Amino acid sequence: MMSDRVRVDQTEQWRALRQHHRELGEPPLRELFASDPDRGRRYALEVGDLYIDYSRHLITDETLRLLHALAEARGVAELRDAMFRGEKINVTEGRAVLHLALRSPRDTRIEVDGENVVPAVHAVLDKMAAFAERVRSGEWKGFTGKPIRTVVNIGIGGSDLGPKMAYEALKPFTDRSIQARFVSNVDGADLHENIRDLDPAETLFIVSSKTFTTVETITNATSARRWLLSELGDESAVAHHFVAVSTNAEQVAKFGIDTANMFEFWDWVGGRYSVDSAIGLSLMIAIGPERFREFLDGFHLIDEHFRTAPPERNVPLLLGLLGIWYDDFHDAQTHAVLPYSHYLSRFTDYLQQLDMESNGKSVTREGEPVSWETGPIVWGTPGTNGQHAYYQLLHQGTKLVPADLIGFARPVEELGELADQHDLLIANLFAQGQALAFGKTAEEVAAEGIPAAQVPHRTFPGNRPTTTILADSLTPSVLGQLIALYEQKVFVQGAIWDINSYDQWGVELGKALAKRLEPQLTAATADTSDLDGSTAALVERYRALRGR
Ligand code: F6P
């Protein structure tokens, strides 16, 4: 069915941006700064604890005006308000998109099908807090009466990446006497390496799965249960060592976990938006309920900013629009996120799912093929490591890679003397932004006495755009702010591209094929005649290698 909504690339605002791009080309950042000495301050915004410098982008005031006109014409604000009202904007699954309700204050009212969902959110948060305190204090005992020393979260995708990333990010805020581990991969090596040195009597498994049908998670949870029983030898040990986080009480009960030990969430929370739901239970046990509340407050601060700030000061809107400028008008294929914080070492992995599972789509909300670029490939690792690996390409390669540089003014206190290294870390962050933006001309290289033959090799073209995000320190609230910033940026882009950012049908085919193939790998004899030639040959080779 054809929609009567004008396709985004047919709008006058899109055409105006195309025309503007043709005229502007890639304006030299050196010149933009020379002609506007105030640009560094003028193209900067603050929200909550975050300072955002977007002056090193290939834009002018006119670019911003045209991008905002596009957002207005495409109804970004209207869709945002519909999301906040609890309307079912996830059209292909008929669901509301309400991760923002997970961090709403108790007195907020957000309705889904006429029912206020906020009281249920807080009831679960309270239940989580009570449980987390019992584990942290040692009141919750394992089967043999020992307190819990290790919490193992078993989950994958959104039921793994969020708590794993946040646990790493907030390590200095964790109770160091209880460690958290994360098992996701169906490769048995993941579970093996994570439990081989553990005492089951001191281990708590949190089986985290929105659907509780995800094969990796159920397989790992079943193996973990077997391990626990083989060590503790009594079925009734399970209740002391297994809890579940899910939307699916029926499957949880079927697995053998008492639903009294289940922490609920809802179908209006997408997996990749669930770190601040009960999926964050392992994190809450690690940092405590109070810090977890601060984490949620950070998200809420950005939600409120996104909902109420005028377009020209709306940071998620701005970041979304800048991404569209590069994706759709400069043909940039990727977006690098480069945190200058070792604690954020898993942040980019987390954002990969958030962004790529949300906006890696090629049909519109009405099901028509898009004729414009949608979500970028998101990648990156913490600075300064990347500088000694792939930054070469960022500086001198042929590809345009817009990047976010993220840093914190204050090192964490427990680093002690090692905190002295922090200035060097931040000097690198600032230097990279500088080098990427302004490069080094052939004249400048030659003036250093470099032999002529080497000058081209040592020249840096510059004009590589970056956003710098700077905060005082990496606290639970700041982490919440950062995540929400990217969540809402992804929303903005999905709204403009007219795609549904909240389904993920693209993961289904591989799952179904794997289910069909597994018996062909394991059966006594296999009929591969129904397979394509490549897969048939691989299956046969695998079977031969395994002696089947
Ligand atoms: O297969 C993709 C996916 O559905 C993700 O969207 C989700 O985060 C992950 O699998 C895990 O799903 P579940 O929490 O239901 O186990």
Coordinates of C-alpha atoms and ligand atoms in Angstrom, one line a residue:
M1 CA 0.0 0.0 0.0
M2 CA 1.5 3.3 -1.0
S3 CA 1.4 6.0 1.7
D4 CA 0.3 9.6 0.9
R5 CA 3.1 10.9 3.1
V6 CA 5.7 12.7 0.9
R7 CA 8.9 10.7 0.9
V8 CA 11.6 12.5 2.8
D9 CA 13.9 12.8 -0.2
Q10 CA 11.1 14.4 -2.2
T11 CA 10.5 17.2 0.3
E12 CA 11.5 20.7 -0.5
Q13 CA 13.5 20.7 2.8
W14 CA 15.6 17.7 1.6
R15 CA 16.1 19.3 -1.8
A16 CA 17.2 22.5 -0.2
L17 CA 19.7 20.6 1.8
R18 CA 21.0 18.9 -1.3
Q19 CA 21.4 22.2 -3.0
H20 CA 23.0 23.7 0.0
H21 CA 25.5 20.7 0.1
R22 CA 26.3 21.3 -3.5
E23 CA 27.0 25.0 -2.9
L24 CA 28.8 24.6 0.4
G25 CA 30.9 21.5 -0.4
E26 CA 33.2 20.7 2.4
P27 CA 33.9 24.1 3.8
P28 CA 37.4 24.4 5.3
L29 CA 37.1 24.4 9.0
R30 CA 40.2 26.6 9.2
E31 CA 38.3 29.2 7.3
L32 CA 35.1 28.8 9.2
F33 CA 37.0 29.4 12.5
A34 CA 39.0 32.3 11.0
S35 CA 35.9 34.1 9.9
D36 CA 34.1 33.5 13.2
P37 CA 36.4 33.6 16.1
D38 CA 33.5 32.9 18.4
R39 CA 32.5 29.7 16.6
G40 CA 34.0 27.4 19.3
R41 CA 31.7 29.0 21.9
R42 CA 28.7 29.7 19.7
Y43 CA 28.5 26.1 18.5
A44 CA 28.4 24.6 21.9
L45 CA 25.5 23.5 24.1
E46 CA 25.1 22.4 27.7
V47 CA 22.6 19.9 29.1
G48 CA 22.7 18.5 32.6
D49 CA 26.4 17.8 33.2
L50 CA 27.3 17.5 29.5
Y51 CA 29.1 20.2 27.5
I52 CA 28.7 19.5 23.8
D53 CA 31.1 21.2 21.3
Y54 CA 29.8 20.9 17.7
S55 CA 31.9 23.6 16.2
R56 CA 34.1 21.2 14.3
H57 CA 31.4 20.2 11.9
L58 CA 31.2 20.9 8.2
I59 CA 28.2 23.3 8.8
T60 CA 27.2 26.9 8.8
D61 CA 24.2 28.6 10.4
E62 CA 22.4 28.0 7.1
T63 CA 23.1 24.2 7.3
L64 CA 21.6 24.2 10.8
R65 CA 18.6 26.2 9.7
L66 CA 17.9 23.8 6.8
L67 CA 18.3 20.7 9.0
H68 CA 16.0 22.1 11.6
A69 CA 13.5 22.9 8.9
L70 CA 13.7 19.3 7.8
A71 CA 13.0 18.1 11.3
E72 CA 10.0 20.4 11.6
A73 CA 8.6 19.3 8.3
R74 CA 8.9 15.6 9.1
G75 CA 7.1 16.0 12.4
V76 CA 9.9 14.9 14.7
A77 CA 8.4 16.8 17.6
E78 CA 4.9 15.4 17.0
L79 CA 6.3 11.8 16.9
R80 CA 8.3 12.5 20.1
D81 CA 5.1 13.7 21.8
A82 CA 3.2 10.7 20.7
M83 CA 6.0 8.5 22.1
F84 CA 5.9 10.3 25.4
R85 CA 2.0 10.0 25.5
G86 CA 2.4 6.2 25.2
E87 CA 1.0 5.9 21.7
K88 CA 1.9 2.7 19.8
I89 CA 4.6 4.2 17.6
N90 CA 6.2 0.8 17.2
V91 CA 3.8 0.2 14.3
T92 CA 5.0 -3.2 13.1
E93 CA 4.6 -4.8 16.6
G94 CA 1.7 -2.6 17.7
R95 CA 3.5 -1.5 20.8
A96 CA 4.2 1.7 22.7
V97 CA 7.8 2.8 23.1
L98 CA 8.1 3.8 26.7
H99 CA 11.6 3.2 28.0
L100 CA 11.2 6.8 29.2
A101 CA 8.6 5.6 31.7
L102 CA 11.3 3.4 33.4
R103 CA 13.0 6.6 34.7
S104 CA 9.9 8.7 35.3
P105 CA 9.4 10.0 38.9
R106 CA 6.7 8.2 40.9
D107 CA 4.1 10.9 40.4
T108 CA 4.2 10.9 36.6
R109 CA 1.3 9.5 34.7
I110 CA 2.0 7.7 31.4
E111 CA -0.8 5.6 30.0
V112 CA -0.8 2.5 27.8
D113 CA -4.3 1.3 26.8
G114 CA -5.8 3.6 29.5
E115 CA -3.6 2.3 32.3
N116 CA -0.9 4.3 34.1
V117 CA 2.3 2.3 33.8
V118 CA 4.4 4.3 36.3
P119 CA 3.2 2.6 39.5
A120 CA 4.2 -0.8 38.1
V121 CA 7.6 0.6 37.1
H122 CA 8.2 1.8 40.7
A123 CA 6.8 -1.4 42.2
V124 CA 9.5 -3.4 40.3
L125 CA 12.2 -0.9 41.2
D126 CA 11.2 -1.2 44.8
K127 CA 11.3 -5.0 44.6
M128 CA 14.7 -4.8 42.9
A129 CA 16.0 -2.5 45.5
A130 CA 14.9 -4.7 48.4
F131 CA 16.5 -7.7 46.7
A132 CA 19.7 -5.9 45.8
E133 CA 20.1 -4.8 49.5
R134 CA 19.6 -8.4 50.7
V135 CA 22.3 -9.6 48.3
R136 CA 24.6 -6.8 49.2
S137 CA 24.2 -7.1 52.9
G138 CA 24.6 -10.9 52.8
E139 CA 21.1 -11.5 54.1
W140 CA 20.3 -13.4 50.9
K141 CA 22.0 -16.7 51.4
G142 CA 23.0 -19.4 49.0
F143 CA 21.7 -22.9 49.5
T144 CA 24.5 -23.8 51.9
G145 CA 24.1 -20.6 53.9
K146 CA 27.0 -18.7 52.4
P147 CA 26.5 -15.1 51.2
I148 CA 26.7 -14.3 47.4
R149 CA 30.1 -13.2 46.1
T150 CA 29.4 -13.4 42.4
V151 CA 26.4 -12.4 40.3
V152 CA 26.3 -13.9 36.8
N153 CA 24.0 -12.3 34.4
I154 CA 23.0 -14.6 31.6
G155 CA 21.4 -12.8 28.7
I156 CA 22.3 -11.6 25.2
G157 CA 21.8 -8.4 23.2
G158 CA 19.9 -5.8 25.2
S159 CA 19.7 -8.3 28.1
D160 CA 23.5 -8.3 28.3
L161 CA 25.1 -5.3 26.7
G162 CA 23.5 -2.6 28.9
P163 CA 24.3 -4.0 32.3
K164 CA 27.7 -5.2 31.2
M165 CA 28.6 -1.8 29.8
A166 CA 27.3 0.1 32.8
Y167 CA 28.9 -2.2 35.3
E168 CA 32.3 -1.6 33.6
A169 CA 31.6 2.2 33.4
L170 CA 30.6 2.4 37.1
K171 CA 33.2 0.0 38.6
P172 CA 34.4 2.7 41.0
F173 CA 30.9 2.9 42.4
T174 CA 30.5 -0.9 42.9
D175 CA 30.8 -2.9 46.0
R176 CA 34.1 -4.6 45.3
S177 CA 33.3 -7.5 47.5
I178 CA 30.6 -8.7 45.1
Q179 CA 31.6 -9.1 41.4
A180 CA 29.4 -9.3 38.4
R181 CA 30.0 -11.4 35.4
F182 CA 28.2 -11.6 32.1
V183 CA 27.6 -14.6 30.0
S184 CA 26.0 -14.2 26.6
N185 CA 27.6 -16.3 23.8
V186 CA 26.1 -19.7 23.0
D187 CA 29.7 -20.8 22.6
G188 CA 30.1 -22.9 25.7
A189 CA 33.5 -21.2 26.3
D190 CA 31.8 -18.1 27.5
L191 CA 30.0 -19.9 30.4
H192 CA 33.0 -22.1 31.0
E193 CA 35.4 -19.2 31.4
N194 CA 33.0 -17.3 33.6
I195 CA 32.2 -20.1 36.1
R196 CA 35.3 -22.3 36.1
D197 CA 36.8 -20.5 39.2
L198 CA 33.5 -19.9 41.0
D199 CA 32.1 -21.5 44.1
P200 CA 28.4 -22.3 43.2
A201 CA 27.5 -21.9 46.8
E202 CA 28.3 -18.2 46.5
T203 CA 27.0 -17.6 43.0
L204 CA 23.7 -16.0 42.0
F205 CA 22.6 -16.4 38.4
I206 CA 20.3 -13.7 37.0
V207 CA 18.7 -15.1 33.8
S208 CA 17.8 -12.0 31.8
S209 CA 15.6 -12.3 28.8
K210 CA 12.7 -10.2 27.7
T211 CA 11.1 -13.1 25.9
F212 CA 12.6 -15.9 27.8
T213 CA 12.8 -17.9 24.6
T214 CA 16.1 -16.7 23.3
V215 CA 18.1 -19.8 22.5
E216 CA 21.5 -18.6 23.7
T217 CA 20.2 -17.5 27.0
I218 CA 18.0 -20.6 27.7
T219 CA 20.9 -22.9 26.6
N220 CA 23.4 -21.1 28.9
A221 CA 20.9 -20.9 31.8
T222 CA 20.1 -24.7 31.4
S223 CA 23.9 -25.5 31.5
A224 CA 24.4 -23.2 34.5
R225 CA 21.6 -24.9 36.3
R226 CA 23.1 -28.3 35.5
W227 CA 26.5 -27.1 36.8
L228 CA 24.9 -25.8 40.0
L229 CA 23.0 -29.0 40.7
S230 CA 26.0 -31.2 40.0
E231 CA 28.0 -29.2 42.5
L232 CA 25.3 -28.7 45.2
G233 CA 23.4 -31.8 44.5
D234 CA 19.9 -30.7 45.4
E235 CA 17.0 -29.4 43.3
S236 CA 15.9 -27.0 46.0
A237 CA 19.3 -25.1 45.6
V238 CA 17.9 -23.5 42.4
A239 CA 15.6 -21.1 44.2
H240 CA 18.6 -19.8 46.2
H241 CA 20.8 -19.3 43.1
F242 CA 18.6 -18.4 40.2
V243 CA 16.4 -15.4 39.7
A244 CA 14.9 -14.2 36.4
V245 CA 14.2 -10.9 34.6
S246 CA 11.6 -11.2 32.0
T247 CA 8.2 -10.1 30.5
N248 CA 7.3 -13.8 30.3
A249 CA 6.2 -15.3 33.6
E250 CA 4.9 -18.5 32.0
Q251 CA 8.3 -19.3 30.4
V252 CA 10.1 -18.4 33.6
A253 CA 8.0 -20.8 35.6
K254 CA 8.5 -23.5 32.9
F255 CA 12.2 -23.1 33.3
G256 CA 11.9 -23.8 37.0
I257 CA 12.4 -20.4 38.5
D258 CA 9.9 -19.4 41.1
T259 CA 8.0 -16.4 39.7
A260 CA 8.3 -14.8 43.2
N261 CA 12.0 -14.5 42.2
M262 CA 11.2 -12.9 38.9
F263 CA 11.6 -9.2 38.1
E264 CA 9.2 -8.0 35.5
F265 CA 9.3 -5.6 32.6
W266 CA 7.0 -4.9 29.7
D267 CA 6.6 -5.3 26.0
W268 CA 6.8 -1.5 25.6
V269 CA 10.5 -1.7 26.6
G270 CA 12.7 -2.6 23.6
G271 CA 15.6 -5.0 24.5
R272 CA 18.2 -2.4 23.5
Y273 CA 16.4 0.2 25.6
S274 CA 16.1 -1.9 28.7
V275 CA 19.3 -1.2 30.8
D276 CA 17.2 0.9 33.1
S277 CA 14.5 -1.7 33.6
A278 CA 14.9 -4.8 35.7
I279 CA 17.5 -5.9 33.2
G280 CA 19.8 -3.6 35.2
L281 CA 19.4 -5.8 38.3
S282 CA 23.0 -7.0 38.2
L283 CA 24.1 -3.4 38.0
M284 CA 21.8 -2.4 40.9
I285 CA 23.3 -5.1 43.0
A286 CA 26.8 -3.9 42.1
I287 CA 26.3 -0.1 42.7
G288 CA 23.3 -0.2 45.1
P289 CA 19.8 1.1 44.7
E290 CA 20.7 4.7 45.5
R291 CA 23.3 5.0 42.7
F292 CA 20.9 3.2 40.4
R293 CA 18.3 5.9 41.1
E294 CA 20.9 8.5 40.2
F295 CA 21.5 6.6 37.0
L296 CA 17.8 6.7 36.1
D297 CA 17.7 10.4 37.1
G298 CA 20.4 11.0 34.5
F299 CA 18.2 9.5 31.8
H300 CA 15.2 11.4 32.9
L301 CA 17.1 14.7 32.8
I302 CA 17.8 14.2 29.1
D303 CA 14.2 12.9 28.4
E304 CA 12.9 16.2 29.8
H305 CA 15.4 18.2 27.9
F306 CA 14.5 16.4 24.7
R307 CA 10.8 16.9 25.4
T308 CA 10.9 20.6 26.3
A309 CA 14.1 22.3 25.0
P310 CA 13.6 24.5 21.9
P311 CA 15.0 23.0 18.7
E312 CA 18.1 25.2 18.5
R313 CA 19.1 24.1 22.0
N314 CA 17.9 20.5 21.8
V315 CA 21.0 18.3 22.0
P316 CA 19.6 15.0 20.9
L317 CA 17.8 16.7 18.0
L318 CA 21.0 18.5 17.0
L319 CA 23.1 15.3 17.2
G320 CA 20.5 13.4 15.1
L321 CA 20.5 16.1 12.5
L322 CA 24.3 16.2 12.2
G323 CA 24.3 12.5 11.7
I324 CA 21.8 12.9 8.9
W325 CA 23.9 15.6 7.3
Y326 CA 26.8 13.2 7.0
D327 CA 24.9 10.0 6.3
D328 CA 22.6 11.4 3.6
F329 CA 24.4 14.4 2.1
H330 CA 28.1 13.6 2.6
D331 CA 27.7 9.8 2.0
A332 CA 29.5 8.9 5.2
Q333 CA 28.9 5.3 5.9
T334 CA 30.1 5.0 9.5
H335 CA 30.1 6.9 12.7
A336 CA 32.8 6.5 15.3
V337 CA 32.3 6.8 19.0
L338 CA 35.6 7.3 20.8
P339 CA 35.4 7.6 24.5
Y340 CA 38.5 8.8 26.3
S341 CA 37.7 6.8 29.4
H342 CA 38.8 3.3 30.0
Y343 CA 35.7 2.8 32.0
L344 CA 33.6 3.3 28.9
S345 CA 35.4 0.5 27.1
R346 CA 32.1 -1.2 26.3
F347 CA 30.1 1.9 25.5
T348 CA 30.5 1.7 21.8
D349 CA 29.6 -2.0 21.7
Y350 CA 26.4 -1.0 23.6
L351 CA 25.7 1.8 21.1
Q352 CA 26.1 -0.5 18.2
Q353 CA 23.0 -2.4 19.2
L354 CA 21.2 0.7 20.2
D355 CA 21.8 2.4 16.9
M356 CA 22.2 -0.3 14.4
E357 CA 19.4 -2.6 15.5
S358 CA 17.2 0.5 15.7
N359 CA 18.0 2.3 12.5
G360 CA 19.5 -0.5 10.3
K361 CA 16.3 -0.6 8.2
S362 CA 15.5 -0.2 4.5
V363 CA 11.8 0.2 4.4
T364 CA 9.6 3.0 5.7
R365 CA 7.1 2.7 8.5
E366 CA 4.6 2.0 5.7
G367 CA 6.8 -0.8 4.2
E368 CA 8.0 1.1 1.2
P369 CA 11.7 0.8 0.2
V370 CA 13.7 3.8 1.2
S371 CA 15.8 5.7 -1.4
W372 CA 18.0 7.4 1.1
E373 CA 20.7 6.3 3.5
T374 CA 19.5 5.2 7.0
G375 CA 21.6 4.2 10.1
P376 CA 25.3 4.3 10.0
I377 CA 27.8 1.6 11.0
V378 CA 28.7 2.6 14.6
W379 CA 32.1 1.6 15.8
G380 CA 35.0 2.7 17.9
T381 CA 37.1 1.8 21.0
P382 CA 38.5 3.9 23.8
G383 CA 41.2 6.5 23.2
T384 CA 44.1 6.5 23.4
N385 CA 44.2 2.8 22.2
G386 CA 42.6 3.5 18.8
Q387 CA 45.1 6.2 18.1
H388 CA 47.8 3.5 17.7
A389 CA 45.6 1.3 15.6
Y390 CA 43.1 2.8 13.2
Y391 CA 43.3 6.6 13.6
Q392 CA 45.7 6.6 10.7
L393 CA 42.6 6.0 8.4
L394 CA 40.7 8.7 10.2
H395 CA 43.4 11.2 9.6
Q396 CA 44.6 10.4 6.1
G397 CA 42.3 7.7 4.7
T398 CA 39.8 8.4 1.9
K399 CA 36.7 7.9 4.0
L400 CA 34.8 10.6 5.9
V401 CA 34.2 9.3 9.4
P402 CA 32.4 11.6 11.7
A403 CA 33.3 10.9 15.3
D404 CA 32.2 11.6 18.8
L405 CA 35.0 12.2 21.3
I406 CA 33.9 11.8 24.9
G407 CA 35.9 12.7 27.9
F408 CA 35.7 13.6 31.6
A409 CA 37.6 16.4 33.4
R410 CA 38.0 14.5 36.7
P411 CA 39.7 11.1 37.0
V412 CA 38.1 8.7 39.5
E413 CA 39.4 9.2 43.0
E414 CA 40.5 5.7 43.7
L415 CA 43.1 5.9 41.0
G416 CA 45.3 7.7 43.5
E417 CA 48.7 8.6 42.0
L418 CA 47.6 7.1 38.6
A419 CA 45.2 10.1 38.4
D420 CA 48.3 12.1 37.3
Q421 CA 48.0 10.4 33.9
H422 CA 44.6 12.0 33.4
D423 CA 45.9 15.3 31.9
L424 CA 47.8 13.4 29.3
L425 CA 44.7 11.4 28.4
I426 CA 42.6 14.5 28.0
A427 CA 45.4 16.3 26.1
N428 CA 45.1 13.5 23.6
L429 CA 41.4 13.8 23.3
F430 CA 41.6 17.5 22.6
A431 CA 44.6 17.0 20.2
Q432 CA 42.8 14.4 18.1
G433 CA 39.8 16.8 17.6
Q434 CA 42.2 19.5 16.7
A435 CA 44.2 17.4 14.3
L436 CA 41.1 15.9 12.6
A437 CA 39.6 19.3 12.1
F438 CA 42.5 21.4 11.1
G439 CA 45.1 19.0 9.8
K440 CA 48.5 20.2 8.7
T441 CA 49.1 21.7 5.3
A442 CA 51.8 20.9 2.9
E443 CA 53.3 24.3 3.5
E444 CA 53.4 23.7 7.2
V445 CA 55.1 20.4 6.7
A446 CA 57.6 21.8 4.3
A447 CA 58.4 24.7 6.7
E448 CA 59.6 22.1 9.2
G449 CA 62.3 21.1 6.7
I450 CA 60.8 17.8 5.7
P451 CA 62.2 16.6 2.4
A452 CA 59.9 17.4 -0.5
A453 CA 59.3 13.7 -1.3
Q454 CA 57.9 13.1 2.1
V455 CA 55.6 16.2 2.3
P456 CA 52.5 14.5 0.8
H457 CA 52.9 11.6 3.2
R458 CA 53.1 13.9 6.2
T459 CA 50.3 16.2 5.2
F460 CA 47.0 16.0 7.0
P461 CA 44.0 17.2 5.1
G462 CA 41.9 17.9 8.2
N463 CA 38.2 18.8 7.9
R464 CA 37.2 15.5 9.6
P465 CA 34.2 16.4 11.7
T466 CA 33.9 15.6 15.4
T467 CA 31.6 16.3 18.3
T468 CA 33.3 16.6 21.6
I469 CA 31.3 15.7 24.7
L470 CA 32.9 16.8 28.0
A471 CA 31.6 16.2 31.5
D472 CA 33.0 16.7 35.0
S473 CA 33.2 13.0 35.8
L474 CA 31.7 9.7 35.0
T475 CA 29.0 9.3 37.6
P476 CA 25.9 7.1 37.4
S477 CA 23.9 10.2 36.5
V478 CA 26.3 11.2 33.8
L479 CA 26.2 7.7 32.3
G480 CA 22.4 7.8 32.3
Q481 CA 22.6 11.2 30.5
L482 CA 25.0 9.9 27.9
I483 CA 22.9 6.8 27.1
A484 CA 19.7 8.8 26.9
L485 CA 21.3 11.3 24.6
Y486 CA 22.1 8.5 22.1
E487 CA 18.7 6.9 22.6
Q488 CA 16.9 10.1 21.7
K489 CA 19.4 10.9 18.9
V490 CA 18.5 7.5 17.4
F491 CA 14.8 8.4 17.7
V492 CA 15.3 11.7 15.9
Q493 CA 17.0 10.0 13.0
G494 CA 14.4 7.2 12.7
A495 CA 11.7 9.8 12.7
I496 CA 13.3 11.7 9.8
W497 CA 14.1 8.6 7.8
D498 CA 10.5 7.5 8.4
I499 CA 11.6 4.1 9.6
N500 CA 10.4 2.1 12.7
S501 CA 13.4 2.3 15.0
Y502 CA 11.7 -0.1 17.5
D503 CA 11.4 -3.4 15.8
Q504 CA 14.2 -5.8 14.7
W505 CA 12.9 -8.2 12.2
G506 CA 16.3 -8.4 10.6
V507 CA 17.6 -10.7 13.3
E508 CA 14.9 -13.4 12.7
L509 CA 16.1 -15.1 9.5
G510 CA 19.4 -16.2 10.9
K511 CA 17.8 -17.5 14.0
A512 CA 15.3 -19.6 12.0
L513 CA 18.0 -21.0 9.7
A514 CA 20.3 -21.9 12.6
K515 CA 17.4 -23.8 14.2
R516 CA 16.8 -25.7 11.0
L517 CA 20.5 -26.4 10.4
E518 CA 21.5 -27.7 13.9
P519 CA 19.9 -31.1 13.4
Q520 CA 21.8 -31.5 10.1
L521 CA 25.0 -31.0 12.0
T522 CA 24.2 -33.4 14.7
A523 CA 22.0 -36.2 13.2
A524 CA 23.5 -39.6 12.5
T525 CA 23.1 -39.1 8.8
A526 CA 22.3 -35.8 7.2
D527 CA 20.4 -35.1 4.0
T528 CA 21.8 -31.9 2.7
S529 CA 20.0 -32.0 -0.7
D530 CA 17.7 -29.2 0.4
L531 CA 20.5 -26.8 1.1
D532 CA 22.2 -24.4 -1.2
G533 CA 25.6 -25.6 -2.6
S534 CA 27.7 -23.5 -0.3
T535 CA 25.9 -24.4 2.9
A536 CA 25.7 -28.1 1.9
A537 CA 29.5 -28.2 1.4
L538 CA 30.2 -26.5 4.7
V539 CA 27.8 -28.9 6.6
E540 CA 29.5 -31.9 4.9
R541 CA 33.0 -30.6 5.8
Y542 CA 32.0 -29.8 9.4
R543 CA 30.5 -33.3 9.8
A544 CA 33.6 -34.9 8.4
L545 CA 35.8 -32.9 10.7
R546 CA 33.7 -34.0 13.6
G547 CA 33.8 -37.6 12.5
R548 CA 30.1 -37.8 11.7
Ligands
F6P1 O1 17.7 -11.1 18.5 C1 17.7 -9.8 18.8 C2 17.1 -9.6 20.2 O2 15.7 -9.8 20.1 C3 17.4 -8.2 20.7 O3 16.6 -7.2 20.3 C4 17.3 -8.5 22.2 O4 18.0 -7.4 22.9 C5 18.0 -9.8 22.3 O5 17.6 -10.5 21.1 C6 17.7 -10.6 23.5 O6 16.3 -10.9 23.6 P1 15.7 -11.4 24.9 O7 15.9 -10.4 26.0 O8 14.2 -11.6 24.6 O9 16.4 -12.7 25.3

